[in-house]
Amino acid sequence: MAKYECAWIIVTSIEQVLKIIFPYHTLIRWWITQQNIHCFLSWMDSWGYNQIKMAPEDMEKTTFVTMWGTFCYKVMLFGLKNAGATYQRAMVTLFHDMMHKEIEVNVDDMIAKSRGEEEHVVNLKKLFDRLRKFQLKLNPAKCTFGATPGKLLGFIVSERGIEVDPDKIKAIQELPPPRTQKEVRGFLGRLNYIAQFIAQLTNQCDPIFRLLRKHNPGEWNEECQVAFDKIKQYLSSPPVLVPPTLERPLILYLTVFENSMGCVLGQHNESGKKEKAIYYLSKKFTEYEAKYSSIEKYCCALVWVARRLRQYMLYHTTWLISKLDPIKYMMESPALSGRMAQWADLTIGVRHRLCESKVNKRKSNS
């Protein structure tokens, strides 16, 4: 409500409505993890946004002037704020009955999946018939059919699991030590893209992160160089991540440091004797969070992890291995208030169990 000349008028913010939001990227990493359970995969790339036709009444809104005259677009142009969301909405509308069964779609990336060769041919034919029906075209230069391992959104997906693209690792390992803040941000940005493969990324790169501080950032020193070399050495043999198996509990190793936290989500294999990694996460505490008590840091870390990995933890019982028990603290405290009460509410619906184990020390670098 806003007061205007002795009267009250209703003011409504429709900023989110104008954005015409359509969700399409929140579960990309989870989507990738599901592809390696299929023996045959085909990756396809369409010609993109120009395949979506503009509504006749909206064409004039795309008018532009050149030295040869005035023109407008008949198809959706690149650069529009909602182009990606509009394209994804169209793909979901056209392929909704095939998605999560025979194919998956992420904007202009498509993947056909099957467990056998004959089934794969049938799925491809069904997909091509649908594409032909709606006059959609693929880019043959960016299509791979009947492949087992292949690149998907910058990762290598195969029966083994999900691996980092060797080209991305090579690009990082060939980088010289950064000399400016821009180069530091570039290096950390490359690492952030593959952060799910790196154990304790925030803690390992803490000396480098300190170079980005607003006040007193410091200079590149021996400590930074050690962290730089350590990350490169780690990436020489990065882990292979695997998707979780249904009806089998997950294991969450949670480690909290003074200024950061880290975790690894894992699961036992079929024999129950060996653990396999599913996802690595790490986070630097804010200046305010760093002042929390130890148990509050564990609570804060658990809530953050539960939010980030909710798509996994909602469907599995999760065994928590940590030095302190944040769940017990939040659930058994007689009176919670403020942030602790909010954190307790946010963990409702996620099935946790604390597992006292000696391997916690061994997994402290999770």
Coordinates of C-alpha atoms in Angstrom, one line a residue, residues 21-269:
I21 CA 10.0 -17.8 -15.5
F22 CA 10.0 -21.5 -16.5
P23 CA 12.1 -23.8 -14.4
Y24 CA 14.7 -25.8 -16.4
H25 CA 18.0 -25.8 -14.7
T26 CA 17.5 -26.5 -11.0
L27 CA 18.1 -30.3 -11.3
I28 CA 20.6 -30.4 -14.1
R29 CA 23.3 -32.2 -12.0
W30 CA 20.7 -34.7 -10.8
W31 CA 19.6 -35.2 -14.4
I32 CA 23.1 -35.9 -15.5
T33 CA 23.6 -38.6 -12.8
Q34 CA 20.6 -40.6 -14.2
Q35 CA 22.1 -41.1 -17.7
N36 CA 24.8 -43.7 -16.9
I37 CA 22.3 -46.5 -16.1
H38 CA 21.5 -46.8 -19.8
C39 CA 23.7 -48.8 -22.2
F40 CA 22.9 -46.8 -25.3
L41 CA 22.8 -43.0 -25.5
S42 CA 22.4 -40.5 -28.3
W43 CA 23.3 -36.9 -27.8
M44 CA 21.6 -34.3 -30.1
D45 CA 21.8 -30.6 -30.4
S46 CA 19.0 -28.6 -32.2
W47 CA 19.4 -25.5 -34.3
G48 CA 18.2 -23.5 -31.3
Y49 CA 15.9 -20.6 -30.6
N50 CA 15.3 -19.6 -34.2
Q51 CA 13.0 -22.6 -34.6
I52 CA 10.4 -21.0 -32.4
K53 CA 8.1 -18.8 -34.4
M54 CA 7.1 -15.3 -33.2
A55 CA 3.4 -14.6 -32.7
P56 CA 2.3 -12.2 -35.5
E57 CA 1.2 -9.5 -33.1
D58 CA 4.6 -9.5 -31.4
M59 CA 6.8 -9.4 -34.5
E60 CA 6.8 -5.6 -34.6
K61 CA 8.3 -5.5 -31.1
T62 CA 11.5 -7.0 -32.5
T63 CA 11.9 -4.3 -35.2
F64 CA 15.4 -3.0 -35.9
V65 CA 16.7 -0.5 -38.4
T66 CA 19.6 -1.0 -40.8
M67 CA 21.0 0.9 -43.7
W68 CA 19.0 -1.4 -46.1
G69 CA 15.7 -0.8 -44.4
T70 CA 13.6 -1.7 -41.4
F71 CA 13.1 -5.4 -40.5
C72 CA 11.5 -7.5 -37.8
Y73 CA 12.0 -11.1 -36.7
K74 CA 9.6 -13.9 -37.7
V75 CA 11.3 -16.3 -35.3
M76 CA 12.5 -16.0 -31.7
L77 CA 15.8 -14.2 -31.6
F78 CA 18.9 -14.9 -29.5
G79 CA 19.5 -12.5 -26.7
L80 CA 16.0 -12.2 -25.2
K81 CA 15.9 -12.6 -21.5
N82 CA 13.4 -15.3 -21.5
A83 CA 14.5 -17.1 -24.7
G84 CA 15.9 -20.1 -22.8
A85 CA 12.8 -20.5 -20.6
T86 CA 10.5 -20.1 -23.7
Y87 CA 12.4 -22.8 -25.6
Q88 CA 12.4 -25.2 -22.6
R89 CA 8.6 -24.7 -22.2
A90 CA 8.1 -25.5 -25.9
M91 CA 10.3 -28.7 -25.6
V92 CA 8.4 -29.8 -22.5
T93 CA 5.0 -29.2 -24.2
L94 CA 6.1 -31.2 -27.3
F95 CA 7.9 -34.1 -25.6
H96 CA 6.3 -34.3 -22.1
D97 CA 5.1 -37.9 -22.7
M98 CA 8.6 -39.0 -23.7
M99 CA 10.6 -37.2 -21.1
H100 CA 12.1 -39.2 -18.2
K101 CA 11.3 -42.3 -20.2
E102 CA 12.9 -42.4 -23.6
I103 CA 14.5 -39.0 -23.8
E104 CA 15.6 -36.0 -21.7
V105 CA 15.6 -32.4 -22.8
N106 CA 17.5 -29.4 -21.4
V107 CA 16.9 -26.4 -23.6
D108 CA 18.5 -27.3 -27.0
D109 CA 20.3 -30.4 -25.7
M110 CA 18.5 -33.7 -26.1
I111 CA 19.4 -37.2 -25.2
A112 CA 17.8 -40.5 -26.2
K113 CA 18.4 -43.3 -23.8
S114 CA 17.7 -47.0 -23.7
R115 CA 19.0 -50.3 -22.2
G116 CA 19.3 -52.2 -25.5
E117 CA 20.1 -51.6 -29.2
E118 CA 16.7 -52.5 -30.6
E119 CA 14.9 -50.4 -28.0
H120 CA 17.3 -47.5 -28.8
V121 CA 16.3 -47.7 -32.5
V122 CA 12.6 -47.6 -31.6
N123 CA 13.1 -44.6 -29.3
L124 CA 15.1 -42.7 -32.0
K125 CA 12.4 -43.3 -34.6
K126 CA 9.7 -42.1 -32.2
L127 CA 11.8 -39.0 -31.5
F128 CA 12.5 -38.2 -35.1
D129 CA 8.8 -38.6 -36.0
R130 CA 8.0 -36.1 -33.3
L131 CA 10.7 -33.7 -34.5
R132 CA 9.5 -34.0 -38.1
K133 CA 5.8 -33.5 -37.0
F134 CA 6.7 -30.1 -35.5
Q135 CA 9.3 -29.1 -38.1
L136 CA 12.2 -29.1 -35.7
K137 CA 15.7 -29.6 -37.0
L138 CA 18.9 -31.0 -35.4
N139 CA 22.5 -29.9 -36.0
P140 CA 24.2 -33.0 -37.5
A141 CA 27.7 -31.6 -36.6
K142 CA 26.8 -31.8 -32.9
C143 CA 24.9 -35.1 -32.8
T144 CA 26.3 -38.5 -31.6
F145 CA 24.2 -41.6 -32.0
G146 CA 24.5 -45.0 -30.3
A147 CA 27.4 -44.0 -28.1
T148 CA 28.2 -45.4 -24.7
P149 CA 30.4 -42.7 -23.2
G150 CA 29.9 -39.2 -24.3
K151 CA 29.9 -35.5 -23.4
L152 CA 26.8 -34.2 -21.7
L153 CA 26.7 -30.6 -20.6
G154 CA 30.5 -30.5 -20.1
F155 CA 30.8 -33.9 -18.4
I156 CA 31.6 -37.4 -19.6
V157 CA 28.7 -39.8 -18.9
S158 CA 29.2 -43.6 -19.2
E159 CA 28.4 -46.9 -17.5
R160 CA 31.2 -46.1 -15.1
G161 CA 29.5 -42.9 -13.9
I162 CA 30.1 -39.2 -14.4
E163 CA 33.6 -37.9 -15.0
V164 CA 35.1 -34.5 -15.6
D165 CA 35.8 -33.7 -19.3
P166 CA 39.6 -34.3 -19.8
D167 CA 39.8 -31.1 -21.9
K168 CA 38.6 -29.0 -18.9
I169 CA 41.2 -30.6 -16.6
K170 CA 43.9 -30.0 -19.2
A171 CA 42.9 -26.3 -19.5
I172 CA 43.2 -25.9 -15.7
Q173 CA 46.5 -27.7 -15.4
E174 CA 48.0 -25.6 -18.1
L175 CA 47.1 -22.4 -16.4
P176 CA 50.0 -20.3 -15.1
P177 CA 49.8 -18.9 -11.5
P178 CA 47.3 -16.0 -11.7
R179 CA 48.7 -12.5 -11.3
T180 CA 45.6 -10.3 -11.2
Q181 CA 42.3 -10.6 -9.4
K182 CA 40.6 -11.2 -12.8
E183 CA 42.9 -14.2 -13.4
V184 CA 42.2 -15.4 -9.9
R185 CA 38.4 -15.2 -10.5
G186 CA 38.9 -17.0 -13.8
F187 CA 40.8 -19.9 -12.1
L188 CA 38.3 -20.2 -9.3
G189 CA 35.4 -20.1 -11.8
R190 CA 36.8 -23.1 -13.7
L191 CA 37.1 -25.0 -10.4
N192 CA 33.6 -24.0 -9.4
Y193 CA 32.2 -25.6 -12.6
I194 CA 33.6 -29.0 -11.5
A195 CA 33.3 -28.4 -7.7
Q196 CA 31.1 -31.5 -7.3
F197 CA 34.2 -33.6 -8.1
I198 CA 36.6 -31.8 -5.7
A199 CA 36.8 -32.7 -2.0
Q200 CA 37.0 -29.7 0.4
L201 CA 37.5 -27.3 -2.5
T202 CA 36.8 -24.2 -0.3
N203 CA 39.2 -25.3 2.4
Q204 CA 41.9 -26.3 0.0
C205 CA 41.7 -23.0 -1.9
D206 CA 41.2 -20.8 1.1
P207 CA 44.6 -18.9 0.6
I208 CA 43.5 -18.2 -3.0
F209 CA 40.0 -17.1 -2.0
R210 CA 41.5 -14.6 0.5
L211 CA 43.0 -12.7 -2.5
L212 CA 39.5 -11.6 -3.4
R213 CA 38.7 -10.0 -0.1
K214 CA 37.5 -6.4 -0.5
H215 CA 39.8 -5.1 2.2
N216 CA 43.4 -6.1 2.4
P217 CA 43.2 -8.8 -0.3
G218 CA 46.9 -9.6 -0.1
E219 CA 49.3 -10.9 -2.7
W220 CA 50.2 -14.2 -4.3
N221 CA 52.5 -16.0 -1.9
E222 CA 54.0 -19.4 -1.2
E223 CA 50.8 -20.5 0.6
C224 CA 48.7 -19.7 -2.5
Q225 CA 51.2 -21.5 -4.7
V226 CA 51.0 -24.6 -2.6
A227 CA 47.2 -24.6 -2.8
F228 CA 47.4 -24.0 -6.6
D229 CA 49.8 -26.9 -7.1
K230 CA 47.7 -29.2 -4.7
I231 CA 44.5 -28.6 -6.7
K232 CA 46.3 -29.4 -10.0
Q233 CA 47.7 -32.6 -8.5
Y234 CA 44.3 -33.6 -7.2
L235 CA 42.8 -33.1 -10.7
S236 CA 45.4 -35.4 -12.2
S237 CA 43.2 -38.3 -11.0
P238 CA 39.7 -36.9 -10.3
P239 CA 37.0 -39.2 -8.8
V240 CA 34.3 -40.9 -10.8
L241 CA 30.9 -40.0 -9.4
V242 CA 28.0 -42.5 -9.6
P243 CA 24.2 -42.0 -9.2
P244 CA 22.5 -43.3 -6.1
T245 CA 20.8 -46.7 -6.0
L246 CA 17.2 -46.6 -4.9
E247 CA 16.1 -48.3 -1.7
R248 CA 19.7 -48.1 -0.4
P249 CA 20.6 -45.6 2.3
L250 CA 23.0 -42.7 1.6
I251 CA 26.0 -41.7 3.7
L252 CA 26.8 -38.1 4.4
Y253 CA 30.2 -37.2 5.8
L254 CA 30.0 -33.7 7.2
T255 CA 33.2 -31.8 8.3
V256 CA 33.2 -28.3 9.7
F257 CA 36.2 -26.1 10.0
E258 CA 36.7 -22.7 11.6
N259 CA 35.8 -20.8 8.4
S260 CA 34.4 -23.4 6.1
M261 CA 32.6 -26.7 5.8
G262 CA 32.7 -29.6 3.4
C263 CA 30.8 -32.9 2.8
V264 CA 30.7 -35.9 0.6
L265 CA 27.5 -37.8 -0.2
G266 CA 28.2 -41.5 -0.8
Q267 CA 26.6 -44.9 -0.8
H268 CA 27.8 -48.5 -0.3
N269 CA 28.0 -50.7 -3.4

